[in-house]
XYZ file of C-alpha atoms in Angstrom:
512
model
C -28.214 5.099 19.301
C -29.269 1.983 17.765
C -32.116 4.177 16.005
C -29.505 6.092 14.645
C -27.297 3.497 13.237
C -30.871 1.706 11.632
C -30.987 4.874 9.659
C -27.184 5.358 9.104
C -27.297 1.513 7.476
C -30.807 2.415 5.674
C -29.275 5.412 3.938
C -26.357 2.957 3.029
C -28.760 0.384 1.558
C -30.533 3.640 -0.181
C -27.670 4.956 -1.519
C -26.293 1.637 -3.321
C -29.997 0.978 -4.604
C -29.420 4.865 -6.375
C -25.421 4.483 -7.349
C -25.551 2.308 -10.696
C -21.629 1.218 -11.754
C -20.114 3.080 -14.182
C -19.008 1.202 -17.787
C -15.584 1.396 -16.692
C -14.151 1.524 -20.328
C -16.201 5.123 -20.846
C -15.346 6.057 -17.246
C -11.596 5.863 -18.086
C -11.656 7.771 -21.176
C -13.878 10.526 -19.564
C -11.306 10.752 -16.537
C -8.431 11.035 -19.288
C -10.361 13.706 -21.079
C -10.843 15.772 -18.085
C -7.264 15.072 -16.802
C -5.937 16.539 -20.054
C -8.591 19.209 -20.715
C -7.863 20.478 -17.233
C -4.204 20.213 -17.373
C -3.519 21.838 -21.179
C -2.688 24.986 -20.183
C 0.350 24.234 -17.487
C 3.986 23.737 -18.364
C 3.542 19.640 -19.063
C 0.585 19.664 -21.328
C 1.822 22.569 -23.484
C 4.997 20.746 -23.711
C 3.223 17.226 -24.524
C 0.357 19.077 -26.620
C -2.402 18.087 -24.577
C -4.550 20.022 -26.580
C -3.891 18.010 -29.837
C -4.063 14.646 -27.749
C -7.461 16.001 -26.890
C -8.025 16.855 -30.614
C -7.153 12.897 -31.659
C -9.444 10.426 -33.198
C -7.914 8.139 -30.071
C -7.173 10.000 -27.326
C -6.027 6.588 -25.346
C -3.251 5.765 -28.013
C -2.065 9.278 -28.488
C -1.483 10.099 -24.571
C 0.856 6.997 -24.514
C 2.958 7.543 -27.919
C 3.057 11.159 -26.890
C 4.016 11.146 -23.503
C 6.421 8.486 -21.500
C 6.708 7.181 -18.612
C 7.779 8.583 -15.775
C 8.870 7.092 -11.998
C 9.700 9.513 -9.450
C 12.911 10.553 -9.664
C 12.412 11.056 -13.288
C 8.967 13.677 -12.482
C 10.741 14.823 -9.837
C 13.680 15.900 -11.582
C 12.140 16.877 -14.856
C 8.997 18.482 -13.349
C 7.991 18.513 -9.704
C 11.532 19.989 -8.563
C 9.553 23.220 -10.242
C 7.198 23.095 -8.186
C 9.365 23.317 -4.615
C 11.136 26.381 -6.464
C 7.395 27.842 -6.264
C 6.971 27.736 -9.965
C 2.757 27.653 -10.762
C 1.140 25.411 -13.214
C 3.451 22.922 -13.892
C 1.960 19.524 -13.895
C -1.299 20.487 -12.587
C -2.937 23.752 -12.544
C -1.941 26.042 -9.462
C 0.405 24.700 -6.532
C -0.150 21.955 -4.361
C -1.419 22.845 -0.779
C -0.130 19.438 0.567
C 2.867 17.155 -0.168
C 3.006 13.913 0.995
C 5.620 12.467 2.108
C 7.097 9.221 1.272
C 9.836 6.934 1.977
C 8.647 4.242 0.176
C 10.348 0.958 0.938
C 13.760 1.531 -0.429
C 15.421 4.174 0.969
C 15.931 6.774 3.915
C 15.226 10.036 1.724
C 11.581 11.103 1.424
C 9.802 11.262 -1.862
C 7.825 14.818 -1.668
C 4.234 13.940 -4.011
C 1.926 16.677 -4.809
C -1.175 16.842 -3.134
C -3.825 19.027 -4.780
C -7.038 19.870 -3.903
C -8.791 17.631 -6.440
C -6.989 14.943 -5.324
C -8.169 15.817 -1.483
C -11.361 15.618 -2.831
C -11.351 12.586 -5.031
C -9.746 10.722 -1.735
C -12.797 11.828 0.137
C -15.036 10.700 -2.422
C -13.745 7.040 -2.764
C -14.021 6.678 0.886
C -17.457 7.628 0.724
C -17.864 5.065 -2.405
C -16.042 2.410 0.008
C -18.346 3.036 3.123
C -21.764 2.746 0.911
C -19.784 -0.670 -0.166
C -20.356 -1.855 3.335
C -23.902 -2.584 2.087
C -22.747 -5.880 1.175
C -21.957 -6.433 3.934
C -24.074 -8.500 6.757
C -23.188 -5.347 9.853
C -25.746 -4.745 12.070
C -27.216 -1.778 12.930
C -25.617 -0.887 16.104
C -21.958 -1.232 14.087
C -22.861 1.946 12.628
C -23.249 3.985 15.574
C -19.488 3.110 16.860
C -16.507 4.631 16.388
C -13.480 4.353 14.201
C -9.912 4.003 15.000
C -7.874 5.105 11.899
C -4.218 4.379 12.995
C -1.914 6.784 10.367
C 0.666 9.176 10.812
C 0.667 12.497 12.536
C -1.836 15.091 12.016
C 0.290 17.709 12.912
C 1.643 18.791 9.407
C 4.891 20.704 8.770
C 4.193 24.275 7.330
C 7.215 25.065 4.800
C 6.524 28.230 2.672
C 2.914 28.087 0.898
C 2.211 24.504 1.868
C 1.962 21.738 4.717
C 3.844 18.289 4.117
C 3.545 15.058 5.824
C 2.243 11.398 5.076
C -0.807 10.849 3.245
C -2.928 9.169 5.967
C -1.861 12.284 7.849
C -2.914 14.364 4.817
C -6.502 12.885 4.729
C -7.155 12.579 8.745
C -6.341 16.427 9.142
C -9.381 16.770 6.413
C -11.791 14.809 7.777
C -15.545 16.749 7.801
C -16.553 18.136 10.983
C -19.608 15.826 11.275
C -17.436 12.707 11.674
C -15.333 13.896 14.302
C -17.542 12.093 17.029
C -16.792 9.099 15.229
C -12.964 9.390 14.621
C -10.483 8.000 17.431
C -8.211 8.828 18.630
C -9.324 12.552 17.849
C -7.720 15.568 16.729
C -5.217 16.042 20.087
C -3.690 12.837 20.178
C -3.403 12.442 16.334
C -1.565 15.428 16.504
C 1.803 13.667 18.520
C 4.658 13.088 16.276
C 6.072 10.560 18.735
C 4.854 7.261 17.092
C 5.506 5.572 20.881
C 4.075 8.520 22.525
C 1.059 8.793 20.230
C 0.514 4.797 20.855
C 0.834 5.273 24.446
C -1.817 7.660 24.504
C -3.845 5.278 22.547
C -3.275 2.680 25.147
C -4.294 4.811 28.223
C -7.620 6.346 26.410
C -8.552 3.152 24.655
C -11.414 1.367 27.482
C -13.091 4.872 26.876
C -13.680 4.412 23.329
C -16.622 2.236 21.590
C -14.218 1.071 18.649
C -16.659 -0.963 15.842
C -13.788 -0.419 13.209
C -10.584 0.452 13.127
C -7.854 1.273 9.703
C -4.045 1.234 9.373
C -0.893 -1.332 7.678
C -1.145 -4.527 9.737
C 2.462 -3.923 11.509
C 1.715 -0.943 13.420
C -2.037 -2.098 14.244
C -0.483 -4.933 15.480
C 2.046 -3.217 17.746
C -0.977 -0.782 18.921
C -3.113 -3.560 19.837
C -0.089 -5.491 21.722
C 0.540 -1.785 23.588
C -3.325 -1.909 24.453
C -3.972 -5.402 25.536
C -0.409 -5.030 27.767
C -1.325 -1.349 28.796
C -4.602 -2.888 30.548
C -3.289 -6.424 31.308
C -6.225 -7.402 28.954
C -5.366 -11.239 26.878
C -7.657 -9.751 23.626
C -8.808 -6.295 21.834
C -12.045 -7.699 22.592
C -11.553 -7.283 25.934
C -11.185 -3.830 25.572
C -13.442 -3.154 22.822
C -16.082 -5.730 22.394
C -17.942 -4.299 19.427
C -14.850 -4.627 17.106
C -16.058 -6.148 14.251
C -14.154 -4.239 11.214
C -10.514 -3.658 10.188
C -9.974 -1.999 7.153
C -6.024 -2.896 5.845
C -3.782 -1.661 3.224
C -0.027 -0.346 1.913
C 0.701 -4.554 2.451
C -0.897 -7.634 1.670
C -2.527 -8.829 5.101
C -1.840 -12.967 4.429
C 1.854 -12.537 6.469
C 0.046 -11.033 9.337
C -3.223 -12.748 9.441
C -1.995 -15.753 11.865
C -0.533 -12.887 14.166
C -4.016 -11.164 14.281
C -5.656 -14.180 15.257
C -3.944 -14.291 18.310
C -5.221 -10.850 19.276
C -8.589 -11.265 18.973
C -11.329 -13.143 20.518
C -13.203 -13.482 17.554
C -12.352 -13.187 13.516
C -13.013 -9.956 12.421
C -14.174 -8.705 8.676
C -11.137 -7.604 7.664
C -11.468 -5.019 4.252
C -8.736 -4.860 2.150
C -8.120 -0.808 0.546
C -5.390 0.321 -2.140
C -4.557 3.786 -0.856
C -1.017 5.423 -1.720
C 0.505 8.829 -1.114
C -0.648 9.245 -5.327
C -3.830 8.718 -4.457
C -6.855 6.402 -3.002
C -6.823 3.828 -6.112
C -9.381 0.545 -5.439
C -10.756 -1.130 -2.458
C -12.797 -4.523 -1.553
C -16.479 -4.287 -2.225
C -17.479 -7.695 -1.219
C -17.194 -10.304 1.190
C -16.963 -13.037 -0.940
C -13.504 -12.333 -2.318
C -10.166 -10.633 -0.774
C -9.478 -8.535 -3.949
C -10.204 -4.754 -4.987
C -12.153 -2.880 -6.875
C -10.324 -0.467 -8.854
C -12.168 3.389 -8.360
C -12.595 4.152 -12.477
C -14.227 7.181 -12.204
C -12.623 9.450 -9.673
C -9.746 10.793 -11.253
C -7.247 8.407 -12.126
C -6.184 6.826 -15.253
C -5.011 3.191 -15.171
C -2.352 1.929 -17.682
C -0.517 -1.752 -17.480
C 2.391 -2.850 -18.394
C 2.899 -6.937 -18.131
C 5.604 -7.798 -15.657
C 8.385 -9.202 -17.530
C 11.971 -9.008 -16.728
C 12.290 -7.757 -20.453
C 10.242 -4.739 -20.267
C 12.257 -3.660 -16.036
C 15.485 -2.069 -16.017
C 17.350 -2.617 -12.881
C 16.609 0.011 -10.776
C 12.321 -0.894 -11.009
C 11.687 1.445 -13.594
C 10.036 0.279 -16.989
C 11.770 0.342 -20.100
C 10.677 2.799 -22.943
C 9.915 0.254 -25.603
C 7.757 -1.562 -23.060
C 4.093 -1.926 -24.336
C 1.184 -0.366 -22.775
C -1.784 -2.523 -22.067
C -5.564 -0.400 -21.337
C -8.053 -1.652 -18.682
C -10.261 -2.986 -21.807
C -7.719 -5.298 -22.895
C -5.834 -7.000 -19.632
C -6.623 -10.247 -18.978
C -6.812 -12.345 -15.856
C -3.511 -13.360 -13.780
C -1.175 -11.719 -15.304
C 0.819 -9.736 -13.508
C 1.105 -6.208 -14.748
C 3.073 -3.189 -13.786
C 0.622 -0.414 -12.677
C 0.637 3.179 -14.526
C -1.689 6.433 -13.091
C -2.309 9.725 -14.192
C -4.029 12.077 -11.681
C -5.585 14.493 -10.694
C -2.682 15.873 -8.450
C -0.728 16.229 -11.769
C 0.976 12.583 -12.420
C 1.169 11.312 -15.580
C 1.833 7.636 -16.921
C 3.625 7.629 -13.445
C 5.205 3.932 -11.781
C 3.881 4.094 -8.587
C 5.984 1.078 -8.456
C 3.727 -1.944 -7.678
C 2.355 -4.922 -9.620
C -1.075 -6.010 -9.718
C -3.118 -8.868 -11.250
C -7.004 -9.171 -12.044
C -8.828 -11.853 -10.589
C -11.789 -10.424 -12.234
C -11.623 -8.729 -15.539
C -15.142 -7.895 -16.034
C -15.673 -6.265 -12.506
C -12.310 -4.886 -12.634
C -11.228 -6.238 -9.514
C -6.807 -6.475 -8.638
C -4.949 -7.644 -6.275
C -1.461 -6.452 -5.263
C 0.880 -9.026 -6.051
C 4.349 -6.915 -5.500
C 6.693 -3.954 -6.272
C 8.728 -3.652 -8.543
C 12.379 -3.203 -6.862
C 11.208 -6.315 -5.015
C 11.409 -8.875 -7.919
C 14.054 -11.382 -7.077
C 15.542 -12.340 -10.459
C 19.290 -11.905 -10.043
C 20.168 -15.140 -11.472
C 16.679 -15.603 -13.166
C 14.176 -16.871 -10.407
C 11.928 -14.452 -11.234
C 10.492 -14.356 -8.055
C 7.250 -11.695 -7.171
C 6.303 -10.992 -3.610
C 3.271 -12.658 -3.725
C 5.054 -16.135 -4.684
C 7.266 -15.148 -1.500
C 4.210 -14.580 0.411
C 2.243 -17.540 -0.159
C 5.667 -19.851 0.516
C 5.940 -18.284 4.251
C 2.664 -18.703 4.501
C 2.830 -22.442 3.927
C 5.703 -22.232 6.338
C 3.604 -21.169 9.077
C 0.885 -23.815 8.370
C 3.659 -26.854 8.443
C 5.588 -25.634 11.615
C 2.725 -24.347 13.584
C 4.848 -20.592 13.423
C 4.360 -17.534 12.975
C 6.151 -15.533 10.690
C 4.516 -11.687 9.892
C 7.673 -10.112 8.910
C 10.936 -11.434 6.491
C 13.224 -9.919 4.200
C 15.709 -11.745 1.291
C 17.650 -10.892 -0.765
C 20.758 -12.837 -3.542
C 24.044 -12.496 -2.091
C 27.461 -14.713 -2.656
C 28.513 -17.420 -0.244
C 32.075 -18.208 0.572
C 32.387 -19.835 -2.978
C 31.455 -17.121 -4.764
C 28.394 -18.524 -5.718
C 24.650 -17.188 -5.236
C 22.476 -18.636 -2.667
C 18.627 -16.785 -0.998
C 19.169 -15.450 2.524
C 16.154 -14.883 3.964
C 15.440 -13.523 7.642
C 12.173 -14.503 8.965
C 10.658 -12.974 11.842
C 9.515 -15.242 13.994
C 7.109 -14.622 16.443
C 5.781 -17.933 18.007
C 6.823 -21.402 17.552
C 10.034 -23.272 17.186
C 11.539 -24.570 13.835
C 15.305 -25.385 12.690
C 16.813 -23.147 10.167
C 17.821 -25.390 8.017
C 14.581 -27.099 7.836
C 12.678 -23.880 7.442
C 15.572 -23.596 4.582
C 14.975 -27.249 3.052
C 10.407 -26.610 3.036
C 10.498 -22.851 1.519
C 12.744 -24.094 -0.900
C 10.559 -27.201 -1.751
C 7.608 -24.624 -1.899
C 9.277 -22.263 -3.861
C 10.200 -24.999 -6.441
C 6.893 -26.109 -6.396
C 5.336 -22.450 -7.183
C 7.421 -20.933 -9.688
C 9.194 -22.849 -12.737
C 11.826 -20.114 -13.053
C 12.881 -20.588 -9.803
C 13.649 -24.380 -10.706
C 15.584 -23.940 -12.891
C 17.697 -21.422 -11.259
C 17.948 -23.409 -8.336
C 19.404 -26.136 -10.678
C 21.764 -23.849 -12.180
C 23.542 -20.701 -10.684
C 21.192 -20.296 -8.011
C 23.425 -22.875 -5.462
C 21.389 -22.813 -2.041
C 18.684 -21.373 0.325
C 19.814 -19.909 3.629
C 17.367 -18.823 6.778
C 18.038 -16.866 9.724
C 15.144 -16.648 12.821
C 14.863 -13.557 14.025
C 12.228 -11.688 16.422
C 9.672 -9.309 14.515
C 10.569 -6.485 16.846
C 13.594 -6.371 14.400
C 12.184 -5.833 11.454
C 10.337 -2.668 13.647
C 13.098 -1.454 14.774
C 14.958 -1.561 11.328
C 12.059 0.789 10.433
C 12.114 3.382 12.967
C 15.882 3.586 12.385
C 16.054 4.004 8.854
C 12.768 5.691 8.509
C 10.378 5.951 11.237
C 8.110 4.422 12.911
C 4.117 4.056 12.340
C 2.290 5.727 9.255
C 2.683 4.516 5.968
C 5.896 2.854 6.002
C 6.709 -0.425 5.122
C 8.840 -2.842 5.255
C 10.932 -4.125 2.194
C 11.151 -7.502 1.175
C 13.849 -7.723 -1.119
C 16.945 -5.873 -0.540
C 20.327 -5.562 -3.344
C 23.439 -6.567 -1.576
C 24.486 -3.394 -0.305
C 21.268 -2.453 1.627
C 21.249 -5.882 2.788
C 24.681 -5.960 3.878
C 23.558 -2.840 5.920
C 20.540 -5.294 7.527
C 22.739 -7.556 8.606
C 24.740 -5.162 10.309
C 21.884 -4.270 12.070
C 20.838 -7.174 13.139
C 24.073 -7.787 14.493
C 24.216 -4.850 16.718
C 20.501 -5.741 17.584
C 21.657 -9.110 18.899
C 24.977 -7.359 20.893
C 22.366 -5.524 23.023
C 20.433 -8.606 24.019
């Protein structure tokens, strides 16, 4: 075996010696090209003239004065709805054999996001690009000859009509290639349980059978898996039960909130690879050890457009404003948060996926996530992004000697009718008063974010914590959505949603 994975690495090593980068600049305009050129003749790009966009002395500029922006509800409504009525051609050429499924992080009903075949494909193609990226990496030989556990949702699709539906990760695991099959845990039978707790279960019984050298999935639910494992064998690490584990590949979530938690489940660090991959499509992913940030994928149909993050350019609901400016990959600049816009191959166009990114480096076109954009506290102008939120718990953890891999906030009224920050953190070791929690995040918060000075000095009249467990924040999710998969938990919450939370919570604490 360790032959094999010599050769397995070598062909690696090969293959990024051969693969030159693309200019990304040209990349993007030949992905828009063939986007439009390929999209023409359905219902959208007759009705937005693709063909005289193509026609266009700048085909960049025209696409964006000629056709808007879109979020979901607004393609849905306008477009996709079309396609569930079995109408052909509409954004994309054909119908969709898959949509994915998707309850974001803001509500119980399911987005439905077309799936095509070229998207399939271009998924499968950036996760080849990612695994010929683990040439820069310092894995030996034997790493390449163990197997993967890719944690997603079920496998088992639902048929309805002339398609299947389900989550994305479920979407790409039912199309992995035959040949990889030995390598991919927990295999076609298990993957197939709906039952996230069943499915885990499973996991947990089969798991000392398996060589596991990497495993994939959003940090919650790998975190509950591993807990499931470690007390399903009576086993104090993962590395008790899989000793080779060197590699976990993260997304959906930044990892920082959950790093502290991971720590306590291993026996030693492992690489951990951060990956951008959405139900819209697989979008950038780390390429290098040296930094935590992502590559954006420029040549594998999708089109990246930015808007900057200001509260001027975001109407209430997340969605960008009409007169907001457009800014191309060529022109963004470093740190600045931008809101990020895709047209694909599975027939989206200038669509808000709904998150914010920044470059931390322009000229290898590398992003990080910094946020969503429904979860940008600025109700009395704090102008607060996740990642500010983030880093503040963060520090939290460091100064009480916590940990904290799960919170929510959102601006509500006190008693005086003014507005104050209630946050919940979950905390999962450690002790620490509430009201000093309270008093540090909102010294760190201060410290971080001008804005959010000045509101605090002006209508913004307090900062209020509640400790809570982490189980929940889980349980939150399998109630209002479900549990495992893609979903996510949301950060910020509008009054009503959170007035729902803390109902829940309530009744949480009645049962204890």
């Amino acid at each position: 075996m360790a032959v094999i994975g010599s050769i397995i690495k070598g062909l690696i090593h090969a293959r990024d010696a051969v693969v030159s980068e693309p200019d990304a600049v040209e990349a993007q305009e030949k992905v828009l090209r063939d986007l439009l050129e390929k999209a023409k003749d359905t219902a959208f790009g007759q009705n937005y003239n693709f063909e005289e966009i193509l026609g266009s002395e700048n085909v960049k500029k025209a696409f964006a004065e000629k056709v808007p922006y879109f979020n979901y509800n607004k393609i849905n409504e306008e477009w996709w709805s079309r396609m569930h009525a079995g109408e052909e051609n509409v954004t994309w050429p054909g119908k969709p054999p898959y949509f994915a499924l998707s309850s974001g992080t803001t509500g119980k009903s399911s987005k439905r996001i077309p799936v095509t075949d070229d998207m399939v494909e271009a998924i499968r193609q950036t996760g080849i690009k990612q695994v010929g990226s683990l040439a820069n990496y310092e894995l030996p030989s034997d790493f390449f000859t163990k197997e993967i556990m890719m944690l997603g949702s079920s496998t088992d699709l639902n048929k309805v009509e002339d398609h299947e539906e389900g989550e994305i990760s479920g979407i790409s695991a039912s199309n992995i290639p035959f040949w990889f099959r030995n390598f991919y845990k927990p295999g076609v039978e298990i993957s197939q349980i709906e039952n996230w707790d069943e499915r885990v279960l499973e996991i947990a019984k089969e798991a000392k059978n398996w060589d596991i050298g990497a495993m994939s999935g959003i940090p919650s639910w790998t975190e509950l898996m591993i807990k499931k494992i470690l007390e399903y064998h009576n086993a104090q690490n993962i590395h008790e039960i899989w000793p080779n584990l060197m590699v976990y590949t993260t997304g959906g979530v930044a990892f920082e909130p959950y790093e502290k938690a991971f720590e306590k489940l291993v026996a030693h660090p492992l690489v951990v690879i951060d990956t951008y991959l959405a139900s819209e499509g697989f979008m950038a992913f780390q390429s290098r050890p040296e930094t935590h940030s992502m590559k954006l994928v420029v040549d594998n149909g999708i089109y990246f457009e930015f808007v900057p993050f200001k509260p001027e350019y975001i109407a209430e609901d997340g969605s960008i404003k009409p007169e907001a400016p457009v800014v191309l990959l060529e022109d963004v600049e470093p740190e600045v948060d931008y809101v990020l816009l895709i047209s694909t191959v599975s027939g989206a166009w200038r669509y808000l996926i709904g998150d914010t990114v920044k470059f931390t480096d322009v000229e290898r076109h590398e992003i990080r996530i910094t946020g969503r954009t429904k979860f940008f506290l600025n109700v009395v102008g704090s102008q607060l992004s996740v990642n500010k939120m983030n880093d503040a718990v963060k520090e939290l953890e460091q100064q009480f000697d916590i940990t904290i891999p799960e919170f929510t906030v959102a601006a509500v009224k006190n008693s005086e009718g003014d507005y104050i920050h209630k946050w919940y953190l979950g905390i999962e070791e450690g002790k620490a008063g509430e009201e000093e929690l309270a008093e540090a995040l909102d010294k760190e918060l201060k410290a971080a974010n001008k804005n959010y000075g000045v509101a605090r000095s002006k209508a913004l009249k307090g900062v209020e914590v509640v400790a809570v467990s982490p189980k929940v924040f889980t349980e939150w999710s399998a109630t209002n959505k479900k549990k495992g998969g893609q979903v996510k938990m949301e950060k910020v919450m509008n009054e009503e949603k959170f007035a729902e939370w803390e109902e829940f919570v309530s009744s949480m604490n009645n049962k204890q």
